[in-house]
mmCIF file of C-alpha atoms in Angstrom:
data_model
loop_
_atom_site.group_PDB
_atom_site.id
_atom_site.type_symbol
_atom_site.label_atom_id
_atom_site.label_comp_id
_atom_site.label_asym_id
_atom_site.label_seq_id
_atom_site.Cartn_x
_atom_site.Cartn_y
_atom_site.Cartn_z
ATOM 1 C CA MET A 718 0.201 -4.879 -3.865
ATOM 2 C CA THR A 719 -0.755 -1.314 -5.267
ATOM 3 C CA PHE A 720 0.655 2.084 -4.563
ATOM 4 C CA ASP A 721 -0.576 5.334 -4.765
ATOM 5 C CA ARG A 722 2.001 7.560 -6.949
ATOM 6 C CA LEU A 723 0.879 10.402 -5.482
ATOM 7 C CA ASP A 724 1.478 9.423 -1.767
ATOM 8 C CA LEU A 725 5.173 11.353 -1.260
ATOM 9 C CA VAL A 726 5.395 10.629 2.241
ATOM 10 C CA SER A 727 5.022 7.046 1.614
ATOM 11 C CA LYS A 728 7.761 7.107 -0.963
ATOM 12 C CA LEU A 729 10.310 7.884 1.779
ATOM 13 C CA TYR A 730 10.041 4.481 3.407
ATOM 14 C CA GLN A 731 11.908 2.781 0.698
ATOM 15 C CA PRO A 732 15.192 0.353 1.168
ATOM 16 C CA SER A 733 17.442 1.829 -1.445
ATOM 17 C CA GLY A 734 16.812 5.660 -0.432
ATOM 18 C CA TRP A 735 16.589 4.680 3.272
ATOM 19 C CA PRO A 736 20.515 5.733 4.337
ATOM 20 C CA ARG A 737 19.858 9.157 2.531
ATOM 21 C CA VAL A 738 16.618 9.840 3.985
ATOM 22 C CA LEU A 739 18.068 9.039 7.744
ATOM 23 C CA GLU A 740 20.963 11.427 6.949
ATOM 24 C CA VAL A 741 18.620 14.241 6.050
ATOM 25 C CA ALA A 742 16.266 13.383 8.892
ATOM 26 C CA ALA A 743 19.203 13.771 11.210
ATOM 27 C CA GLY A 744 19.667 16.984 10.060
ATOM 28 C CA GLU A 745 22.797 16.257 8.080
ATOM 29 C CA ARG A 746 23.924 17.066 4.421
ATOM 30 C CA SER A 747 23.009 14.406 2.079
ATOM 31 C CA THR A 748 25.694 12.767 -0.047
ATOM 32 C CA GLY A 749 23.810 13.241 -2.962
ATOM 33 C CA PRO A 750 19.777 13.347 -4.294
ATOM 34 C CA LEU A 751 18.110 10.739 -4.852
ATOM 35 C CA VAL A 752 15.657 12.546 -7.752
ATOM 36 C CA VAL A 753 17.087 14.887 -9.991
ATOM 37 C CA ASP A 754 14.624 17.427 -11.809
ATOM 38 C CA LEU A 755 16.687 17.656 -15.281
ATOM 39 C CA ASP A 756 15.947 20.249 -18.158
ATOM 40 C CA PRO A 757 17.608 19.446 -21.091
ATOM 41 C CA THR A 758 16.856 22.723 -22.896
ATOM 42 C CA THR A 759 15.441 26.084 -22.296
ATOM 43 C CA PHE A 760 13.580 25.683 -25.971
ATOM 44 C CA CYS A 761 10.000 25.217 -26.432
ATOM 45 C CA ASP A 762 8.036 24.807 -29.865
ATOM 46 C CA LEU A 763 4.947 25.914 -28.557
ATOM 47 C CA ALA A 764 3.871 29.166 -27.514
ATOM 48 C CA CYS A 765 1.119 28.342 -24.683
ATOM 49 C CA PRO A 766 -0.284 31.916 -23.161
ATOM 50 C CA GLU A 767 -0.173 30.722 -19.866
ATOM 51 C CA CYS A 768 3.034 28.589 -19.590
ATOM 52 C CA ILE A 769 4.749 29.304 -15.809
ATOM 53 C CA SER A 770 8.053 29.004 -17.342
ATOM 54 C CA GLY A 771 7.502 31.516 -20.450
ATOM 55 C CA LYS A 772 9.664 34.134 -18.967
ATOM 56 C CA LEU A 773 12.475 31.566 -18.454
ATOM 57 C CA LEU A 774 12.663 30.042 -22.109
ATOM 58 C CA ASN A 775 15.875 30.667 -24.048
ATOM 59 C CA GLN A 776 18.219 30.792 -21.180
ATOM 60 C CA GLY A 777 21.219 29.189 -22.019
ATOM 61 C CA ARG A 778 21.812 25.627 -23.323
ATOM 62 C CA PHE A 779 23.975 22.502 -22.678
ATOM 63 C CA THR A 780 25.585 20.800 -25.785
ATOM 64 C CA PRO A 781 25.083 17.318 -26.533
ATOM 65 C CA GLU A 782 28.167 16.602 -25.215
ATOM 66 C CA ARG A 783 27.745 18.255 -21.911
ATOM 67 C CA LEU A 784 24.454 16.653 -21.329
ATOM 68 C CA ALA A 785 25.837 13.066 -21.967
ATOM 69 C CA GLU A 786 28.633 14.205 -19.238
ATOM 70 C CA LEU A 787 25.535 15.074 -16.880
ATOM 71 C CA ALA A 788 24.145 11.943 -17.324
ATOM 72 C CA HIS A 789 26.890 9.915 -16.479
ATOM 73 C CA GLU A 790 27.471 12.294 -13.257
ATOM 74 C CA LEU A 791 24.125 11.402 -11.976
ATOM 75 C CA ILE A 792 24.920 7.746 -11.949
ATOM 76 C CA ASP A 793 28.160 8.245 -10.344
ATOM 77 C CA MET A 794 26.118 10.243 -7.544
ATOM 78 C CA SER A 795 24.038 7.197 -7.112
ATOM 79 C CA VAL A 796 20.805 9.119 -8.135
ATOM 80 C CA ARG A 797 17.639 6.967 -8.366
ATOM 81 C CA GLY A 798 15.419 8.911 -10.473
ATOM 82 C CA VAL A 799 15.622 11.563 -13.066
ATOM 83 C CA VAL A 800 12.667 13.824 -14.434
ATOM 84 C CA LEU A 801 13.316 15.164 -17.691
ATOM 85 C CA ILE A 802 11.281 18.324 -17.947
ATOM 86 C CA GLY A 803 11.491 22.201 -18.335
ATOM 87 C CA GLY A 804 11.439 24.889 -18.590
ATOM 88 C CA GLY A 805 11.576 24.232 -22.228
ATOM 89 C CA GLU A 806 10.383 20.615 -24.213
ATOM 90 C CA PRO A 807 12.788 18.482 -23.200
ATOM 91 C CA LEU A 808 12.342 16.214 -26.357
ATOM 92 C CA ALA A 809 13.316 19.216 -28.500
ATOM 93 C CA HIS A 810 17.300 18.863 -27.467
ATOM 94 C CA ARG A 811 19.094 16.266 -29.986
ATOM 95 C CA GLY A 812 20.961 15.012 -26.888
ATOM 96 C CA THR A 813 17.960 13.724 -25.076
ATOM 97 C CA ARG A 814 17.757 10.449 -26.730
ATOM 98 C CA LYS A 815 21.477 9.656 -25.720
ATOM 99 C CA VAL A 816 20.378 10.549 -22.111
ATOM 100 C CA LEU A 817 17.613 8.461 -22.207
ATOM 101 C CA GLN A 818 19.803 5.634 -23.226
ATOM 102 C CA ILE A 819 22.655 6.310 -20.569
ATOM 103 C CA LEU A 820 20.797 6.451 -17.656
ATOM 104 C CA GLY A 821 18.167 3.597 -18.866
ATOM 105 C CA GLU A 822 21.240 1.232 -19.283
ATOM 106 C CA ALA A 823 22.280 2.243 -15.878
ATOM 107 C CA GLY A 824 19.112 1.005 -14.353
ATOM 108 C CA ILE A 825 17.801 4.452 -13.368
ATOM 109 C CA ALA A 826 14.326 5.093 -13.426
ATOM 110 C CA ILE A 827 13.242 8.035 -15.874
ATOM 111 C CA GLY A 828 10.142 10.130 -15.859
ATOM 112 C CA VAL A 829 9.397 12.427 -18.972
ATOM 113 C CA VAL A 830 7.190 15.423 -18.776
ATOM 114 C CA THR A 831 6.630 16.529 -22.720
ATOM 115 C CA ASN A 832 4.151 18.342 -24.945
ATOM 116 C CA GLY A 833 4.091 15.465 -27.131
ATOM 117 C CA THR A 834 5.174 16.725 -30.299
ATOM 118 C CA MET A 835 8.451 14.933 -30.671
ATOM 119 C CA ILE A 836 7.595 11.565 -29.319
ATOM 120 C CA ARG A 837 7.889 10.344 -33.077
ATOM 121 C CA GLN A 838 11.687 11.460 -33.221
ATOM 122 C CA ASN A 839 12.293 9.836 -29.569
ATOM 123 C CA LEU A 840 9.870 6.971 -29.457
ATOM 124 C CA ASP A 841 12.533 4.124 -29.327
ATOM 125 C CA GLU A 842 14.068 5.465 -26.487
ATOM 126 C CA LEU A 843 11.303 6.524 -24.633
ATOM 127 C CA ALA A 844 9.382 3.264 -25.394
ATOM 128 C CA GLN A 845 12.331 1.352 -24.317
ATOM 129 C CA TYR A 846 13.549 3.113 -21.179
ATOM 130 C CA ALA A 847 10.997 5.558 -19.748
ATOM 131 C CA SER A 848 8.943 4.739 -16.359
ATOM 132 C CA TRP A 849 6.645 6.921 -17.314
ATOM 133 C CA VAL A 850 5.695 9.923 -19.921
ATOM 134 C CA ARG A 851 3.289 12.540 -19.065
ATOM 135 C CA VAL A 852 2.012 14.480 -21.843
ATOM 136 C CA SER A 853 0.389 18.059 -21.215
ATOM 137 C CA MET A 854 -2.860 18.453 -23.124
ATOM 138 C CA ASP A 855 -5.016 20.537 -21.017
ATOM 139 C CA ALA A 856 -7.855 19.862 -23.898
ATOM 140 C CA GLY A 857 -9.919 17.351 -25.201
ATOM 141 C CA THR A 858 -10.259 18.890 -28.897
ATOM 142 C CA SER A 859 -8.017 20.426 -31.433
ATOM 143 C CA GLU A 860 -9.970 23.587 -31.095
ATOM 144 C CA THR A 861 -9.622 24.188 -27.423
ATOM 145 C CA TYR A 862 -5.929 22.968 -27.538
ATOM 146 C CA GLY A 863 -5.447 25.906 -30.008
ATOM 147 C CA ILE A 864 -6.424 28.150 -27.892
ATOM 148 C CA PHE A 865 -4.327 27.198 -25.023
ATOM 149 C CA ARG A 866 -1.308 25.341 -26.625
ATOM 150 C CA PRO A 867 -1.033 26.796 -29.973
ATOM 151 C CA ASP A 868 2.507 26.392 -31.571
ATOM 152 C CA ARG A 869 4.629 29.189 -32.815
ATOM 153 C CA LYS A 870 2.427 29.787 -35.781
ATOM 154 C CA ASN A 871 -0.689 29.920 -33.307
ATOM 155 C CA ARG A 872 -1.916 26.414 -35.219
ATOM 156 C CA SER A 873 -2.798 23.791 -33.273
ATOM 157 C CA VAL A 874 -1.036 20.597 -33.427
ATOM 158 C CA PHE A 875 -3.414 18.462 -31.368
ATOM 159 C CA ASP A 876 -4.204 15.666 -34.058
ATOM 160 C CA LYS A 877 -0.088 15.350 -34.194
ATOM 161 C CA VAL A 878 0.412 14.906 -30.570
ATOM 162 C CA VAL A 879 -2.413 12.349 -30.136
ATOM 163 C CA ALA A 880 -0.938 10.448 -33.241
ATOM 164 C CA ASN A 881 2.328 10.599 -31.254
ATOM 165 C CA MET A 882 0.904 9.180 -28.125
ATOM 166 C CA ARG A 883 -0.974 6.554 -29.706
ATOM 167 C CA LEU A 884 2.566 5.393 -31.312
ATOM 168 C CA LEU A 885 3.840 5.414 -27.667
ATOM 169 C CA ALA A 886 0.866 3.320 -26.172
ATOM 170 C CA GLU A 887 1.502 0.661 -28.693
ATOM 171 C CA ALA A 888 5.232 0.374 -27.917
ATOM 172 C CA LYS A 889 5.968 1.555 -24.262
ATOM 173 C CA LYS A 890 7.044 -0.427 -21.462
ATOM 174 C CA GLY A 891 6.294 2.455 -18.651
ATOM 175 C CA ALA A 892 3.287 4.256 -17.987
ATOM 176 C CA LEU A 893 1.482 7.027 -20.331
ATOM 177 C CA GLY A 894 -0.301 10.022 -18.869
ATOM 178 C CA TYR A 895 -2.433 12.352 -19.958
ATOM 179 C CA SER A 896 -1.999 15.713 -17.977
ATOM 180 C CA PHE A 897 -5.155 18.279 -18.347
ATOM 181 C CA LEU A 898 -4.582 21.357 -16.587
ATOM 182 C CA VAL A 899 -7.687 23.220 -15.847
ATOM 183 C CA MET A 900 -7.306 26.477 -17.235
ATOM 184 C CA THR A 901 -9.624 30.000 -17.602
ATOM 185 C CA ARG A 902 -8.717 33.216 -19.241
ATOM 186 C CA ARG A 903 -10.040 36.645 -19.387
ATOM 187 C CA GLN A 904 -9.827 37.994 -23.015
ATOM 188 C CA PRO A 905 -9.065 41.744 -23.870
ATOM 189 C CA ASP A 906 -12.850 42.239 -24.594
ATOM 190 C CA GLY A 907 -13.953 40.652 -21.156
ATOM 191 C CA THR A 908 -15.108 37.388 -22.218
ATOM 192 C CA VAL A 909 -13.666 34.122 -20.351
ATOM 193 C CA VAL A 910 -12.712 31.441 -22.243
ATOM 194 C CA SER A 911 -11.938 27.980 -20.425
ATOM 195 C CA ASN A 912 -10.869 24.049 -20.894
ATOM 196 C CA HIS A 913 -13.007 22.969 -17.754
ATOM 197 C CA HIS A 914 -15.774 21.779 -19.837
ATOM 198 C CA GLU A 915 -13.286 19.118 -21.776
ATOM 199 C CA VAL A 916 -12.253 17.345 -18.900
ATOM 200 C CA LEU A 917 -14.641 13.867 -19.581
ATOM 201 C CA THR A 918 -13.957 14.144 -23.069
ATOM 202 C CA ALA A 919 -10.335 14.247 -22.646
ATOM 203 C CA ALA A 920 -10.242 11.514 -20.019
ATOM 204 C CA ARG A 921 -12.240 9.456 -22.814
ATOM 205 C CA LEU A 922 -9.587 10.139 -25.421
ATOM 206 C CA ALA A 923 -6.867 9.157 -22.959
ATOM 207 C CA ARG A 924 -8.294 5.947 -22.350
ATOM 208 C CA ASP A 925 -8.774 5.213 -26.223
ATOM 209 C CA ILE A 926 -5.497 6.187 -26.952
ATOM 210 C CA GLY A 927 -4.346 3.722 -24.436
ATOM 211 C CA CYS A 928 -2.837 5.776 -21.474
ATOM 212 C CA ASP A 929 -2.512 4.405 -18.011
ATOM 213 C CA TYR A 930 -3.683 7.714 -16.338
ATOM 214 C CA PHE A 931 -5.426 10.849 -16.559
ATOM 215 C CA GLU A 932 -4.593 13.337 -14.547
ATOM 216 C CA THR A 933 -6.365 16.890 -13.754
ATOM 217 C CA LYS A 934 -4.568 19.807 -11.987
ATOM 218 C CA ALA A 935 -5.317 23.403 -11.052
ATOM 219 C CA MET A 936 -3.238 26.374 -12.634
ATOM 220 C CA PHE A 937 -0.694 28.139 -10.773
ATOM 221 C CA ASP A 938 0.331 31.823 -10.958
ATOM 222 C CA ASP A 939 3.998 33.125 -11.696
ATOM 223 C CA GLU A 940 4.956 32.433 -7.672
ATOM 224 C CA HIS A 941 3.371 28.944 -7.858
ATOM 225 C CA HIS A 942 0.306 29.877 -5.798
ATOM 226 C CA VAL A 943 -2.695 27.961 -6.613
ATOM 227 C CA ILE A 944 -5.426 29.923 -8.638
ATOM 228 C CA GLN A 945 -8.788 30.201 -7.182
ATOM 229 C CA VAL A 946 -11.659 29.385 -9.587
ATOM 230 C CA PRO A 947 -15.617 30.287 -9.902
ATOM 231 C CA GLU A 948 -17.525 27.414 -7.629
ATOM 232 C CA ASP A 949 -19.392 26.585 -10.974
ATOM 233 C CA ILE A 950 -16.306 25.572 -12.762
ATOM 234 C CA LEU A 951 -14.823 23.386 -10.082
ATOM 235 C CA GLY A 952 -18.546 21.827 -9.505
ATOM 236 C CA SER A 953 -18.569 21.160 -13.300
ATOM 237 C CA VAL A 954 -14.860 19.870 -13.017
ATOM 238 C CA ASP A 955 -15.598 17.198 -10.000
ATOM 239 C CA GLU A 956 -19.051 16.172 -12.020
ATOM 240 C CA GLN A 957 -16.936 15.268 -15.053
ATOM 241 C CA LEU A 958 -14.442 13.556 -13.160
ATOM 242 C CA ARG A 959 -17.286 11.334 -11.390
ATOM 243 C CA GLU A 960 -18.429 10.125 -14.301
ATOM 244 C CA ALA A 961 -14.777 9.799 -15.630
ATOM 245 C CA ARG A 962 -14.221 7.241 -12.853
ATOM 246 C CA GLU A 963 -16.700 4.701 -14.682
ATOM 247 C CA LEU A 964 -13.736 4.659 -17.462
ATOM 248 C CA THR A 965 -11.207 2.969 -14.916
ATOM 249 C CA ASP A 966 -10.223 -0.527 -14.771
ATOM 250 C CA ASP A 967 -7.160 -2.354 -13.982
ATOM 251 C CA SER A 968 -5.431 -0.762 -16.884
ATOM 252 C CA PHE A 969 -6.785 3.015 -16.831
ATOM 253 C CA GLU A 970 -6.605 5.218 -13.778
ATOM 254 C CA ILE A 971 -8.043 8.675 -12.731
ATOM 255 C CA VAL A 972 -5.360 10.558 -10.882
ATOM 256 C CA ASN A 973 -6.455 13.204 -8.372
ATOM 257 C CA SER A 974 -3.982 16.005 -8.051
ATOM 258 C CA SER A 975 -3.403 17.859 -4.464
ATOM 259 C CA THR A 976 -3.895 21.288 -6.116
ATOM 260 C CA LEU A 977 -7.486 20.391 -7.124
ATOM 261 C CA THR A 978 -8.007 19.239 -3.389
ATOM 262 C CA SER A 979 -6.730 22.499 -2.392
ATOM 263 C CA LEU A 980 -9.717 24.195 -4.365
ATOM 264 C CA ARG A 981 -12.290 21.984 -3.159
ATOM 265 C CA ASN A 982 -11.133 22.734 0.430
ATOM 266 C CA ARG A 983 -10.821 26.267 -0.278
ATOM 267 C CA VAL A 984 -7.831 26.429 1.672
ATOM 268 C CA GLY A 985 -6.578 29.709 -0.141
ATOM 269 C CA PRO A 986 -3.099 30.103 -2.030
ATOM 270 C CA VAL A 987 -0.863 30.388 0.993
ATOM 271 C CA GLN A 988 0.286 27.437 2.776
ATOM 272 C CA PRO A 989 2.148 28.396 6.094
ATOM 273 C CA LYS A 990 5.309 26.516 7.094
ATOM 274 C CA ASP A 991 6.933 26.841 10.438
ATOM 275 C CA TYR A 992 10.337 25.196 9.237
ATOM 276 C CA GLN A 993 13.329 27.248 8.226
ATOM 277 C CA ARG A 994 15.035 24.547 6.330
ATOM 278 C CA CYS A 995 13.716 22.253 3.465
ATOM 279 C CA PRO A 996 15.021 18.592 4.408
ATOM 280 C CA VAL A 997 13.582 17.761 0.560
ATOM 281 C CA ALA A 998 16.053 19.898 -0.883
ATOM 282 C CA GLU A 999 18.660 17.516 0.075
ATOM 283 C CA LEU A 1000 17.056 14.525 -1.753
ATOM 284 C CA ARG A 1001 15.653 16.278 -4.656
ATOM 285 C CA THR A 1002 17.168 19.024 -6.929
ATOM 286 C CA LEU A 1003 16.724 20.638 -10.242
ATOM 287 C CA VAL A 1004 19.348 21.233 -12.996
ATOM 288 C CA THR A 1005 19.092 23.279 -16.042
ATOM 289 C CA PRO A 1006 20.882 25.157 -18.574
ATOM 290 C CA SER A 1007 20.489 28.257 -16.665
ATOM 291 C CA GLY A 1008 21.550 26.932 -13.457
ATOM 292 C CA VAL A 1009 21.246 24.305 -10.622
ATOM 293 C CA TYR A 1010 18.188 25.060 -8.292
ATOM 294 C CA VAL A 1011 17.380 23.946 -4.769
ATOM 295 C CA CYS A 1012 14.080 22.782 -6.350
ATOM 296 C CA SER A 1013 11.942 22.976 -9.456
ATOM 297 C CA TYR A 1014 9.662 25.621 -7.562
ATOM 298 C CA HIS A 1015 12.369 28.227 -7.594
ATOM 299 C CA ARG A 1016 13.479 27.267 -11.233
ATOM 300 C CA GLY A 1017 15.003 30.652 -12.124
ATOM 301 C CA ASN A 1018 15.265 32.054 -8.794
ATOM 302 C CA PRO A 1019 18.742 33.689 -8.486
ATOM 303 C CA LEU A 1020 18.142 33.251 -4.621
ATOM 304 C CA ALA A 1021 17.785 29.805 -4.856
ATOM 305 C CA LYS A 1022 20.923 29.063 -7.367
ATOM 306 C CA ILE A 1023 23.219 26.780 -6.094
ATOM 307 C CA GLY A 1024 25.641 26.404 -9.181
ATOM 308 C CA ASP A 1025 26.217 26.265 -13.002
ATOM 309 C CA ALA A 1026 26.106 22.647 -14.293
ATOM 310 C CA VAL A 1027 27.223 24.135 -17.726
ATOM 311 C CA THR A 1028 30.435 24.861 -16.629
ATOM 312 C CA GLU A 1029 30.861 22.751 -13.352
ATOM 313 C CA PRO A 1030 30.445 19.058 -12.533
ATOM 314 C CA LEU A 1031 27.564 18.544 -10.546
ATOM 315 C CA PRO A 1032 29.140 16.070 -7.761
ATOM 316 C CA ASP A 1033 31.491 19.613 -7.279
ATOM 317 C CA ILE A 1034 28.368 21.565 -6.832
ATOM 318 C CA TRP A 1035 26.787 19.294 -4.673
ATOM 319 C CA ALA A 1036 29.380 19.248 -2.318
ATOM 320 C CA ALA A 1037 30.160 22.608 -2.370
ATOM 321 C CA SER A 1038 26.713 24.426 -2.154
ATOM 322 C CA ASP A 1039 24.292 25.245 0.736
ATOM 323 C CA ARG A 1040 21.120 23.880 -0.131
ATOM 324 C CA GLY A 1041 19.699 25.755 2.969
ATOM 325 C CA ILE A 1042 19.449 29.439 1.046
ATOM 326 C CA VAL A 1043 16.106 28.714 0.870
ATOM 327 C CA ASP A 1044 13.973 29.305 3.859
ATOM 328 C CA PRO A 1045 10.449 27.721 3.654
ATOM 329 C CA SER A 1046 8.601 29.846 6.214
ATOM 330 C CA ARG A 1047 10.068 32.719 4.167
ATOM 331 C CA ASP A 1048 10.509 31.845 0.657
ATOM 332 C CA CYS A 1049 8.014 28.977 0.145
ATOM 333 C CA ARG A 1050 4.522 30.355 1.018
ATOM 334 C CA PHE A 1051 2.776 28.481 -2.127
ATOM 335 C CA HIS A 1052 1.561 25.189 -1.920
ATOM 336 C CA CYS A 1053 4.321 22.858 -2.040
ATOM 337 C CA ALA A 1054 3.665 19.209 -3.135
ATOM 338 C CA ARG A 1055 6.552 18.415 -0.826
ATOM 339 C CA HIS A 1056 5.607 20.004 2.357
ATOM 340 C CA ARG A 1057 3.958 16.560 4.002
ATOM 341 C CA SER A 1058 7.515 14.991 3.251
ATOM 342 C CA ASN A 1059 8.914 17.733 5.028
ATOM 343 C CA LEU A 1060 6.826 17.414 8.168
ATOM 344 C CA GLU A 1061 7.631 13.598 8.071
ATOM 345 C CA LEU A 1062 11.433 14.025 7.581
ATOM 346 C CA HIS A 1063 11.338 16.156 10.804
ATOM 347 C CA GLN A 1064 9.219 13.356 12.711
ATOM 348 C CA ILE A 1065 11.581 10.706 11.618
ATOM 349 C CA GLY A 1066 14.343 12.549 12.874
ATOM 350 C CA ALA A 1067 12.364 12.995 16.279
ATOM 351 C CA GLY A 1068 12.115 8.999 16.201
ATOM 352 C CA ALA A 1069 8.699 8.609 15.012
ATOM 353 C CA MET A 1070 9.018 6.164 12.188
ATOM 354 C CA ALA A 1071 5.733 5.507 10.368
ATOM 355 C CA SER A 1072 6.721 2.088 9.290
ATOM 356 C CA GLU A 1073 9.935 0.019 8.578
ATOM 357 C CA PRO A 1074 11.216 0.498 4.969
ATOM 358 C CA SER A 1075 9.966 -2.871 2.867
ATOM 359 C CA VAL A 1076 10.045 -2.850 -0.786
ATOM 360 C CA ASP A 1077 11.338 -0.491 -3.602
ATOM 361 C CA TYR A 1078 8.533 0.895 -6.111
ATOM 362 C CA ASP A 1079 8.762 4.330 -7.184
ATOM 363 C CA PRO A 1080 11.880 6.523 -6.742
ATOM 364 C CA PHE A 1081 10.438 9.655 -7.361
ATOM 365 C CA ILE A 1082 9.892 11.134 -3.763
#
């Protein structure tokens, strides 16, 4: 049996998470999140001009000791999946290797979103414990990578990252993904630079490296609205993706994100919501050195902050906090990947179940 990694609605119907899904669907507070996005650090070794988290970098830190404590707290809260992400570059924190080990040995599924520059230093733990590692590449050549993902000395480290990915591809037990964000930038002189022409090149490289999937996504602005792109660029991307699908087989997949689908359908940057409370906020939350937030879309938003995990135990924060401080109809008018999950939870609460939970296959709801 195969499952769609992007079908977040179907992921609600899994036995191990079902009791908490029912709690939330009934309008109750959950006893704990099923999935936690964890930013180990707010430091990053790259200096990407379009970084959506650029204003949030270097905002507080976890000590290695506190990071390890957090891992044990997540286990105690019966969290099923943890995504190490940022914010900053998660592999840059010297305590991340220990977190991978603690969570992995406890049987918690682990996802890692990384720029790939420090895979080598964390190779053993990533290969042994990560359910998946997704590397943000956004290019198919070193030249284009240097334009959109330069390091702090304005150099391209593309070859280093590709070499690191090859090491992980050889050793991994989980999945390895190559992420490509379609980007366009208007230069001060009025010229436009883009990476869209390298989608097919990047897909071919991903397969050659030994990646399990290649993912394309659209850009967001600082408020998480999908940025519209010209028809010719979108057409070029689609044409390349059609050709890239010829690369697929049992070991390599082309993944099409919901953001690109939004662009194709020209639905615009706004996604209206007619509910005032986000049920998914009871099932998935974000923990960072600058605070605990109701979700990753509101990273750094003081109005969505529910605690400080640097100084407070996470179970205490969860027990005392109100995840309803964010009103989706007012505060989440961007395209949210979990909007359909919220609609489904409302349907479950009304007694309209799509199916009976049958098998656990992917905890990352």
